[in-house]
Short mmCIF file of C-alpha atoms in Angstrom, two decimals:
data_model
loop_
_atom_site.label_atom_id
_atom_site.label_comp_id
_atom_site.label_asym_id
_atom_site.label_seq_id
_atom_site.Cartn_x
_atom_site.Cartn_y
_atom_site.Cartn_z
CA MET A 13 -9.88 -0.26 36.40
CA MET A 14 -6.67 -2.21 36.71
CA THR A 15 -4.25 -2.30 39.61
CA GLU A 16 -1.07 -4.41 39.24
CA PRO A 17 1.51 -4.92 41.98
CA HIS A 18 4.72 -3.23 40.98
CA ILE A 19 8.33 -3.88 41.86
CA PHE A 20 9.45 -0.41 40.93
CA GLN A 21 7.79 2.09 43.32
CA ALA A 22 9.94 4.84 41.87
CA PHE A 23 8.30 4.39 38.46
CA ASP A 24 4.79 4.73 39.93
CA ARG A 25 5.84 7.91 41.77
CA ASP A 26 7.23 9.45 38.57
CA LEU A 27 4.28 8.25 36.52
CA GLU A 28 1.83 9.95 38.99
CA ALA A 29 3.76 13.20 38.70
CA VAL A 30 3.47 13.10 34.91
CA GLN A 31 -0.17 12.25 35.17
CA ALA A 32 -0.85 15.13 37.39
CA LEU A 33 0.62 17.33 34.78
CA ILE A 34 -1.64 15.75 32.11
CA MET A 35 -4.66 16.54 34.24
CA LYS A 36 -3.63 20.01 34.75
CA MET A 37 -3.11 20.47 30.99
CA GLY A 38 -6.47 18.89 30.33
CA GLY A 39 -8.10 21.36 32.68
CA MET A 40 -6.38 24.22 30.84
CA VAL A 41 -7.47 22.93 27.40
CA GLU A 42 -11.06 22.40 28.56
CA ALA A 43 -11.26 25.96 29.90
CA ALA A 44 -9.89 27.19 26.55
CA ILE A 45 -12.48 25.48 24.73
CA LEU A 46 -15.43 26.73 26.76
CA ASP A 47 -14.02 30.24 26.96
CA ALA A 48 -13.42 30.51 23.29
CA ALA A 49 -16.89 29.35 22.51
CA GLN A 50 -18.41 31.82 24.93
CA ALA A 51 -16.27 34.57 23.51
CA LEU A 52 -17.63 33.79 20.17
CA GLU A 53 -21.31 33.79 21.24
CA THR A 54 -21.10 36.82 23.42
CA ARG A 55 -18.68 38.68 21.17
CA ASP A 56 -16.34 39.12 24.07
CA GLU A 57 -13.05 40.21 22.58
CA GLU A 58 -11.26 40.40 25.83
CA LEU A 59 -12.07 36.81 26.68
CA ALA A 60 -10.92 35.76 23.15
CA GLU A 61 -7.70 37.62 23.71
CA GLN A 62 -7.14 35.78 26.99
CA VAL A 63 -7.66 32.43 25.35
CA ARG A 64 -5.09 33.36 22.76
CA ARG A 65 -2.57 34.44 25.35
CA ASN A 66 -3.09 31.35 27.53
CA ASP A 67 -2.13 28.95 24.71
CA ALA A 68 1.54 29.56 25.31
CA ALA A 69 1.21 28.07 28.77
CA ILE A 70 -0.55 24.99 27.30
CA ASP A 71 2.23 24.57 24.73
CA ALA A 72 4.86 24.90 27.48
CA LEU A 73 3.11 22.32 29.61
CA GLU A 74 3.04 19.86 26.68
CA GLU A 75 6.88 20.25 26.24
CA ARG A 76 7.42 19.65 29.92
CA ILE A 77 5.27 16.50 29.87
CA GLN A 78 7.16 15.25 26.76
CA ALA A 79 10.41 15.92 28.55
CA GLU A 80 9.28 14.25 31.82
CA ALA A 81 7.96 11.21 29.90
CA ALA A 82 11.33 10.87 28.07
CA ARG A 83 13.14 11.25 31.35
CA LEU A 84 10.96 8.63 32.97
CA ILE A 85 11.73 6.16 30.18
CA ALA A 86 15.43 6.86 30.27
CA LEU A 87 15.65 6.61 34.09
CA ARG A 88 13.32 3.69 34.91
CA SER A 89 13.50 1.65 31.64
CA PRO A 90 9.92 0.57 31.96
CA THR A 91 8.76 -2.42 29.96
CA ALA A 92 5.44 -3.90 28.82
CA THR A 93 2.39 -2.17 30.15
CA ASP A 94 4.43 0.42 32.01
CA LEU A 95 6.17 1.48 28.81
CA ARG A 96 2.92 1.48 26.98
CA THR A 97 1.49 3.79 29.65
CA VAL A 98 4.26 6.30 29.34
CA LEU A 99 3.95 6.22 25.55
CA THR A 100 0.15 6.87 25.98
CA VAL A 101 0.92 9.89 28.15
CA ILE A 102 3.05 11.27 25.33
CA LYS A 103 0.18 10.77 22.86
CA ILE A 104 -2.37 12.33 25.08
CA ALA A 105 -0.19 15.43 25.66
CA ALA A 106 0.09 15.78 21.91
CA ALA A 107 -3.66 15.54 21.38
CA LEU A 108 -4.31 18.00 24.10
CA GLU A 109 -1.85 20.42 22.59
CA ARG A 110 -3.76 20.16 19.15
CA CYS A 111 -7.06 20.88 20.90
CA GLY A 112 -5.51 23.94 22.64
CA ASP A 113 -4.39 25.14 19.12
CA TYR A 114 -7.87 24.72 17.87
CA ALA A 115 -9.29 26.68 20.82
CA LYS A 116 -6.81 29.50 20.11
CA ASN A 117 -7.81 29.48 16.46
CA LEU A 118 -11.41 29.59 17.42
CA ALA A 119 -10.74 32.63 19.70
CA LYS A 120 -8.91 34.39 16.81
CA ARG A 121 -11.78 33.82 14.41
CA SER A 122 -14.24 34.96 16.96
CA VAL A 123 -12.68 38.42 16.93
CA VAL A 124 -12.94 38.46 13.12
CA LEU A 125 -16.56 37.32 13.25
CA GLY A 126 -17.38 40.11 15.90
CA GLN A 127 -16.88 42.52 12.94
CA LEU A 128 -19.36 40.72 10.74
CA ALA A 129 -23.19 40.46 10.74
CA GLN A 130 -24.49 37.54 12.70
CA VAL A 131 -25.65 34.42 10.77
CA GLY A 132 -28.73 33.01 12.39
CA ASP A 133 -28.13 31.48 15.85
CA SER A 134 -25.07 29.54 14.58
CA THR A 135 -22.78 30.77 17.42
CA GLY A 136 -25.27 29.26 20.00
CA SER A 137 -25.10 25.98 18.19
CA ILE A 138 -21.38 26.09 18.01
CA ARG A 139 -21.23 26.76 21.80
CA ARG A 140 -23.44 23.77 22.47
CA MET A 141 -21.12 21.68 20.28
CA ALA A 142 -18.07 22.98 22.16
CA ASN A 143 -19.71 22.03 25.48
CA ALA A 144 -20.31 18.48 24.29
CA VAL A 145 -16.74 18.22 23.16
CA GLU A 146 -15.29 19.61 26.33
CA LEU A 147 -17.24 16.84 28.21
CA LEU A 148 -15.87 14.19 25.84
CA LEU A 149 -12.35 15.37 26.47
CA LYS A 150 -12.99 15.39 30.21
CA ASP A 151 -14.29 11.83 30.17
CA ALA A 152 -11.54 10.60 27.85
CA LEU A 153 -8.92 11.92 30.39
CA ASP A 154 -10.86 10.35 33.31
CA SER A 155 -10.95 7.13 31.49
CA TYR A 156 -7.23 7.30 31.19
CA ILE A 157 -6.61 8.13 34.83
CA HIS A 158 -9.07 5.34 36.06
CA ARG A 159 -8.01 2.92 33.29
CA ASP A 160 -11.71 2.67 32.65
CA ALA A 161 -12.32 0.96 29.22
CA GLN A 162 -16.00 1.22 29.62
CA LEU A 163 -15.99 5.03 29.94
CA ALA A 164 -13.56 5.07 27.06
CA ALA A 165 -15.96 3.15 24.88
CA ASP A 166 -18.75 5.56 25.91
CA VAL A 167 -16.61 8.55 24.69
CA ARG A 168 -16.08 6.77 21.42
CA GLN A 169 -19.85 6.32 20.90
CA ARG A 170 -20.67 9.87 21.97
CA ASP A 171 -18.31 11.40 19.53
CA ARG A 172 -20.86 10.38 16.93
CA GLU A 173 -23.30 12.94 18.29
CA VAL A 174 -20.73 15.71 17.86
CA ASP A 175 -20.23 14.56 14.29
CA GLN A 176 -23.99 14.93 13.72
CA MET A 177 -23.94 18.35 15.24
CA TYR A 178 -21.27 19.37 12.78
CA ASN A 179 -23.24 17.83 9.84
CA ALA A 180 -26.25 19.91 10.82
CA LEU A 181 -24.20 23.01 11.04
CA PHE A 182 -22.49 22.41 7.69
CA ARG A 183 -25.84 22.19 5.99
CA GLU A 184 -26.96 25.32 7.74
CA PHE A 185 -23.91 27.26 6.53
CA LEU A 186 -24.34 26.15 3.01
CA THR A 187 -28.08 27.21 2.90
CA HIS A 188 -26.99 30.75 4.38
CA MET A 189 -24.33 31.17 1.76
CA MET A 190 -26.64 30.16 -1.09
CA GLU A 191 -29.39 32.54 0.24
CA ASP A 192 -27.10 35.57 0.54
CA PRO A 193 -23.56 35.90 -0.74
CA ARG A 194 -22.96 38.53 1.99
CA ASN A 195 -23.00 35.65 4.48
CA ILE A 196 -20.09 33.84 2.68
CA THR A 197 -17.13 35.32 4.57
CA ALA A 198 -18.75 34.71 7.95
CA CYS A 199 -19.90 31.26 7.08
CA MET A 200 -16.34 30.25 5.90
CA HIS A 201 -15.00 31.21 9.31
CA LEU A 202 -18.00 29.57 11.18
CA HIS A 203 -17.50 26.46 9.17
CA PHE A 204 -13.78 26.24 10.10
CA ILE A 205 -14.66 26.79 13.69
CA ALA A 206 -17.37 23.94 13.52
CA LYS A 207 -14.84 21.62 11.76
CA ASN A 208 -12.20 22.29 14.35
CA ILE A 209 -14.46 21.50 17.18
CA GLU A 210 -15.47 18.31 15.47
CA ARG A 211 -11.76 17.52 15.16
CA MET A 212 -11.24 18.09 18.93
CA GLY A 213 -13.99 15.36 19.36
CA ASP A 214 -11.75 13.15 17.14
CA HIS A 215 -8.82 13.75 19.38
CA ALA A 216 -10.97 12.82 22.39
CA THR A 217 -11.96 9.57 20.64
CA SER A 218 -8.32 8.87 19.82
CA ILE A 219 -7.36 9.29 23.52
CA ALA A 220 -10.35 6.94 24.43
CA GLU A 221 -8.98 4.37 21.90
CA GLN A 222 -5.58 4.62 23.44
CA VAL A 223 -7.12 3.82 26.78
CA ILE A 224 -8.97 0.87 25.47
CA TYR A 225 -5.78 -0.34 24.01
CA LEU A 226 -3.83 0.18 27.28
CA VAL A 227 -6.47 -1.63 29.40
CA THR A 228 -7.48 -4.44 27.09
CA GLY A 229 -4.49 -4.72 24.88
CA ASN A 230 -6.56 -4.54 21.84
CA LEU A 231 -7.71 -1.67 19.65
CA PRO A 232 -11.61 -1.50 19.45
CA GLU A 233 -12.88 -4.12 17.09
CA GLU A 234 -15.43 -2.41 15.03
CA PRO A 235 -14.11 0.63 13.04
CA ARG A 236 -14.75 3.85 14.78
CA PRO A 237 -18.36 5.04 14.16
CA LYS A 238 -18.22 7.99 11.91
CA ALA A 239 -21.30 10.26 11.38
CA ASP A 240 -19.60 12.96 9.43
CA MET A 241 -20.70 12.40 5.90
CA THR A 242 -19.57 15.65 4.12
CA ALA A 243 -16.62 14.31 2.18
CA SER A 244 -18.48 11.64 0.34
CA SER A 245 -21.59 13.41 -0.81
CA ILE A 246 -22.23 16.59 -2.64
CA GLY A 247 -23.05 19.56 -0.41
CA MET A 248 -22.58 17.47 2.73
CA PRO A 249 -19.79 17.76 5.35
CA ALA A 250 -16.39 16.15 5.80
CA GLN A 251 -14.95 12.77 6.79
CA GLY A 252 -11.84 11.59 8.50
CA ALA A 253 -8.80 13.76 8.60
CA ASP A 254 -9.94 17.08 7.29
CA MET B 22 25.27 15.75 9.96
CA MET B 23 26.37 14.12 13.20
CA THR B 24 27.90 10.74 13.84
CA GLU B 25 28.66 9.60 17.36
CA PRO B 26 30.52 6.43 18.38
CA HIS B 27 28.23 3.95 19.96
CA ILE B 28 28.64 1.22 22.54
CA PHE B 29 25.46 -0.55 21.66
CA GLN B 30 25.71 -1.81 18.14
CA ALA B 31 22.46 -3.73 18.61
CA PHE B 32 20.61 -0.33 19.16
CA ASP B 33 21.99 1.02 15.87
CA ARG B 34 20.95 -2.01 13.96
CA ASP B 35 17.37 -1.91 15.33
CA LEU B 36 17.22 1.86 14.75
CA GLU B 37 18.23 1.37 11.19
CA ALA B 38 15.47 -1.12 10.70
CA VAL B 39 12.88 1.24 12.16
CA GLN B 40 14.25 4.10 9.96
CA ALA B 41 13.94 1.94 6.88
CA LEU B 42 10.23 1.55 7.67
CA ILE B 43 9.92 5.32 8.18
CA MET B 44 11.38 5.96 4.69
CA LYS B 45 9.12 3.31 3.21
CA MET B 46 6.12 4.97 4.86
CA GLY B 47 7.29 8.32 3.64
CA GLY B 48 7.45 7.08 0.04
CA MET B 49 4.00 5.72 0.22
CA VAL B 50 2.57 8.97 1.70
CA GLU B 51 4.39 11.08 -0.90
CA ALA B 52 2.98 8.84 -3.78
CA ALA B 53 -0.55 9.24 -2.17
CA ILE B 54 -0.26 13.06 -2.13
CA LEU B 55 0.87 13.21 -5.80
CA ASP B 56 -1.65 10.65 -6.95
CA ALA B 57 -4.54 12.28 -5.12
CA ALA B 58 -3.71 15.67 -6.62
CA GLN B 59 -3.42 14.26 -10.02
CA ALA B 60 -6.64 12.38 -9.71
CA LEU B 61 -8.28 15.71 -8.75
CA GLU B 62 -6.90 17.54 -11.75
CA THR B 63 -7.59 14.88 -14.40
CA ARG B 64 -10.84 13.74 -12.79
CA ASP B 65 -9.48 10.20 -12.59
CA GLU B 66 -11.91 8.29 -10.26
CA GLU B 67 -9.85 5.08 -10.57
CA LEU B 68 -6.67 6.70 -9.27
CA ALA B 69 -8.67 8.39 -6.49
CA GLU B 70 -10.05 5.03 -5.48
CA GLN B 71 -6.61 3.51 -5.44
CA VAL B 72 -5.33 6.24 -3.08
CA ARG B 73 -8.25 5.58 -0.79
CA ARG B 74 -7.53 1.89 -0.76
CA ASN B 75 -3.84 2.28 -0.10
CA ASP B 76 -4.36 4.22 2.94
CA ALA B 77 -4.96 1.11 5.06
CA ALA B 78 -1.35 -0.05 4.25
CA ILE B 79 0.00 3.34 5.36
CA ASP B 80 -1.99 3.10 8.63
CA ALA B 81 -0.78 -0.44 9.18
CA LEU B 82 2.89 0.65 8.71
CA GLU B 83 2.41 3.39 11.29
CA GLU B 84 1.24 0.89 13.79
CA ARG B 85 4.11 -1.41 13.04
CA ILE B 86 6.63 1.47 13.42
CA GLN B 87 5.10 2.48 16.77
CA ALA B 88 5.28 -1.10 17.93
CA GLU B 89 8.99 -1.50 16.76
CA ALA B 90 9.97 1.80 18.32
CA ALA B 91 8.32 0.78 21.67
CA ARG B 92 10.08 -2.63 21.41
CA LEU B 93 13.38 -0.89 20.75
CA ILE B 94 12.96 1.26 23.87
CA ALA B 95 11.96 -1.77 25.99
CA LEU B 96 14.77 -3.96 24.69
CA ARG B 97 17.76 -1.54 24.46
CA SER B 98 16.79 1.02 27.06
CA PRO B 99 18.36 3.83 25.07
CA THR B 100 19.14 7.22 26.82
CA ALA B 101 19.95 10.78 25.96
CA THR B 102 20.27 11.31 22.13
CA ASP B 103 19.45 7.72 21.33
CA LEU B 104 16.08 7.89 23.30
CA ARG B 105 15.32 11.18 21.72
CA THR B 106 15.98 9.74 18.24
CA VAL B 107 13.46 6.90 18.92
CA LEU B 108 10.87 9.38 20.17
CA THR B 109 11.38 11.44 17.06
CA VAL B 110 10.73 8.34 14.92
CA ILE B 111 7.37 7.91 16.76
CA LYS B 112 6.43 11.49 16.12
CA ILE B 113 7.45 11.27 12.43
CA ALA B 114 5.38 8.24 11.95
CA ALA B 115 2.38 9.99 13.47
CA ALA B 116 2.77 13.03 11.20
CA LEU B 117 3.15 10.79 8.17
CA GLU B 118 -0.08 8.95 9.11
CA ARG B 119 -1.89 12.32 9.32
CA CYS B 120 -0.63 13.29 5.89
CA GLY B 121 -1.81 9.99 4.54
CA ASP B 122 -5.27 10.66 5.90
CA TYR B 123 -5.27 14.14 4.32
CA ALA B 124 -4.39 12.44 1.01
CA LYS B 125 -7.14 9.99 1.30
CA ASN B 126 -9.61 12.71 2.14
CA LEU B 127 -8.40 14.73 -0.94
CA ALA B 128 -9.05 11.61 -3.05
CA LYS B 129 -12.53 11.22 -1.60
CA ARG B 130 -13.42 14.88 -2.32
CA SER B 131 -12.02 14.63 -5.80
CA VAL B 132 -14.55 12.03 -6.60
CA VAL B 133 -17.32 14.37 -5.41
CA LEU B 134 -15.75 17.35 -7.24
CA GLY B 135 -15.76 15.27 -10.47
CA GLN B 136 -19.60 15.58 -10.44
CA LEU B 137 -19.51 19.38 -10.25
CA ALA B 138 -18.66 21.99 -12.63
CA GLN B 139 -14.98 23.14 -12.64
CA VAL B 140 -14.15 26.29 -10.86
CA GLY B 141 -11.43 28.16 -12.95
CA ASP B 142 -8.08 26.42 -12.93
CA SER B 143 -8.19 25.78 -9.20
CA THR B 144 -7.26 22.11 -9.55
CA GLY B 145 -4.15 23.00 -11.43
CA SER B 146 -3.12 25.31 -8.63
CA ILE B 147 -3.89 22.70 -6.05
CA ARG B 148 -1.71 20.20 -7.85
CA ARG B 149 1.12 22.56 -7.96
CA MET B 150 0.67 23.19 -4.21
CA ALA B 151 0.58 19.35 -3.55
CA ASN B 152 3.82 18.96 -5.56
CA ALA B 153 5.53 21.58 -3.39
CA VAL B 154 4.33 19.98 -0.26
CA GLU B 155 5.48 16.53 -1.37
CA LEU B 156 9.03 17.88 -1.92
CA LEU B 157 8.83 19.51 1.61
CA LEU B 158 7.96 16.15 3.08
CA LYS B 159 10.67 14.39 1.19
CA ASP B 160 13.32 16.88 2.28
CA ALA B 161 12.03 16.77 5.81
CA LEU B 162 12.53 12.96 5.86
CA ASP B 163 15.99 13.36 4.22
CA SER B 164 16.98 15.85 6.87
CA TYR B 165 16.06 13.33 9.54
CA ILE B 166 17.90 10.40 7.99
CA HIS B 167 21.10 12.53 7.46
CA ARG B 168 20.59 14.57 10.62
CA ASP B 169 20.93 17.59 8.41
CA ALA B 170 19.84 20.67 10.43
CA GLN B 171 20.53 22.95 7.44
CA LEU B 172 18.05 21.08 5.23
CA ALA B 173 15.60 21.08 8.07
CA ALA B 174 15.90 24.84 8.40
CA ASP B 175 15.39 25.13 4.65
CA VAL B 176 12.12 23.04 4.81
CA ARG B 177 10.85 25.33 7.59
CA GLN B 178 11.42 28.41 5.42
CA ARG B 179 9.90 26.85 2.24
CA ASP B 180 6.73 25.98 4.11
CA ARG B 181 6.07 29.70 3.97
CA GLU B 182 5.61 29.52 0.24
CA VAL B 183 3.07 26.83 0.63
CA ASP B 184 1.11 29.00 3.09
CA GLN B 185 1.17 31.77 0.50
CA MET B 186 -0.16 29.49 -2.17
CA TYR B 187 -3.00 28.54 0.16
CA ASN B 188 -3.76 32.21 0.96
CA ALA B 189 -3.96 32.95 -2.75
CA LEU B 190 -6.34 30.04 -3.26
CA PHE B 191 -8.57 31.03 -0.44
CA ARG B 192 -8.98 34.55 -1.90
CA GLU B 193 -9.74 32.93 -5.27
CA PHE B 194 -12.42 30.61 -3.78
CA LEU B 195 -14.08 33.53 -2.03
CA THR B 196 -14.29 35.43 -5.23
CA HIS B 197 -15.77 32.56 -7.15
CA MET B 198 -18.36 32.06 -4.38
CA MET B 199 -19.36 35.76 -4.26
CA GLU B 200 -19.68 35.92 -8.01
CA ASP B 201 -21.87 32.79 -8.37
CA PRO B 202 -23.68 30.87 -5.64
CA ARG B 203 -23.59 27.81 -7.80
CA ASN B 204 -19.93 27.59 -7.12
CA ILE B 205 -20.33 27.51 -3.38
CA THR B 206 -20.49 23.70 -2.97
CA ALA B 207 -17.45 22.98 -5.17
CA CYS B 208 -15.46 25.82 -3.44
CA MET B 209 -16.22 24.50 -0.01
CA HIS B 210 -14.64 21.22 -1.03
CA LEU B 211 -11.77 22.76 -2.83
CA HIS B 212 -11.13 24.99 0.11
CA PHE B 213 -10.93 22.04 2.45
CA ILE B 214 -8.48 20.35 -0.02
CA ALA B 215 -6.33 23.41 -0.08
CA LYS B 216 -6.39 23.80 3.66
CA ASN B 217 -5.44 20.06 4.18
CA ILE B 218 -2.54 20.36 1.83
CA GLU B 219 -1.37 23.47 3.73
CA ARG B 220 -1.61 21.33 6.91
CA MET B 221 0.61 18.60 5.36
CA GLY B 222 3.12 21.42 4.97
CA ASP B 223 2.82 22.14 8.63
CA HIS B 224 3.50 18.50 9.37
CA ALA B 225 6.63 18.61 7.23
CA THR B 226 7.72 21.70 9.10
CA SER B 227 7.07 19.96 12.46
CA ILE B 228 9.17 17.01 11.34
CA ALA B 229 12.02 19.54 10.38
CA GLU B 230 11.67 21.18 13.78
CA GLN B 231 12.11 17.81 15.51
CA VAL B 232 15.26 17.22 13.41
CA ILE B 233 16.67 20.57 14.36
CA TYR B 234 15.96 19.72 18.08
CA LEU B 235 17.55 16.34 17.65
CA VAL B 236 20.74 17.64 16.00
CA THR B 237 21.27 20.88 17.85
CA GLY B 238 19.52 20.15 21.17
CA ASN B 239 17.44 23.31 20.73
CA LEU B 240 14.21 24.23 19.19
CA PRO B 241 14.51 26.90 16.40
CA GLU B 242 14.90 30.34 17.95
CA GLU B 243 12.55 32.55 16.03
CA PRO B 244 8.90 31.51 15.96
CA ARG B 245 8.01 29.57 12.83
CA PRO B 246 7.41 31.88 9.88
CA LYS B 247 3.71 31.75 9.13
CA ALA B 248 2.37 33.36 6.09
CA ASP B 249 -1.21 32.06 6.41
CA MET B 250 -3.16 35.14 7.41
CA THR B 251 -6.78 34.06 7.06
CA ALA B 252 -7.67 33.66 10.69
CA SER B 253 -6.75 37.15 11.67
CA SER B 254 -8.35 39.20 8.89
CA ILE B 255 -11.83 39.34 7.35
CA GLY B 256 -12.12 37.32 4.19
CA MET B 257 -8.66 36.02 4.50
CA PRO B 258 -7.60 32.39 5.10
CA ALA B 259 -6.67 30.58 8.32
CA GLN B 260 -3.76 30.40 10.79
CA GLY B 261 -2.21 27.70 12.95
CA ALA B 262 -4.13 24.65 13.76
CA ASP B 263 -7.14 24.67 11.57
#
């Protein structure tokens, strides 16, 4: 936690307003993730439809945050840490918007999957993974609001567990597909869902890394721990940006 | 194409320097896409390894662009269109960095796929899709440099063709997996590759949309044409952010 005396009170007031919007957006995205995963597990088409509809409000909020942040820069001409803080807000908003899109996509696929036979307890595992990612995202945003580099470092570490959950699911889907070709279509959709949740975890991590940079002035030293191994071995899950 | 008289010559000079870096980064990302797709088709492990190695330079260039853009804002305090231009540069750099990551991932998977039996002529189709996306990206960057809203609108339309190429590939992979479970592992990797190339097209489109916003002050009116139908129908490919 870092508090610096400021000359420009107006900047702080404006920044707080934008930060309030970011927290609101975060709450909406977190709800979308949880609702979409629940809709998938309980085959609740109405809830899925609601998640899809709500995404427009998330997108609109991102645009508003981008506009307010640009206005803040234009009006207050912040420099140094202040400027970096505003640029971080812009990046966080973009990351949240992507997570909202992933949740919407999850909701869409859950409707499709509702028409297919269930594949093991995979939707339960996916919901647990979604819950873990929602917490990561929440903590990443808290670490930003409180400029808490320790919490941010913790988020970065915990994303590893999400990667491992994804790896386990990937192997499970592969097995189901090999066993019975009738599972292939469902598993392709389930795999996409799992991969997109894993990506949300990556976005939480990238928010955490921005916070570490903002607070300490340095990016984390060691390369980000990455437990997703699928891109580098046969029949195993995927690494980095996929 | 829009040229406005400026009071601040220093801003223009700085902006040009950042724009030169963006074009350099674009060239590197375009080369990575083409090389990765070629490595996949010709099973050229050395070329794939080279793409993987080169990604670090792309990442470093993004960081440099972000830093220069922040410095430009801090130093010159641009407002209105000038500020929007710099924020657009930041977004373009982020989009290019993602595309570079996708190319690296493609290269990684091409090495894995080199050890598996070939599945039809899918790597040829993927290379054609990669070529189309590389052109989209090139034109999106040109539309930015020349503030050419017409070319940007053209990019947006052509992304539809890339989506259709992806849809066709998705159906092809599904068929191969159903026919022979031994194709499943390879098809999972190929599908990821195709999806990631389709996503690069989305990034080109989002650059184009930024340009349209920059030049006209408005985001495109009609929703972006989207020909990827897989998230909304059974056994069909994926929509939006996945």
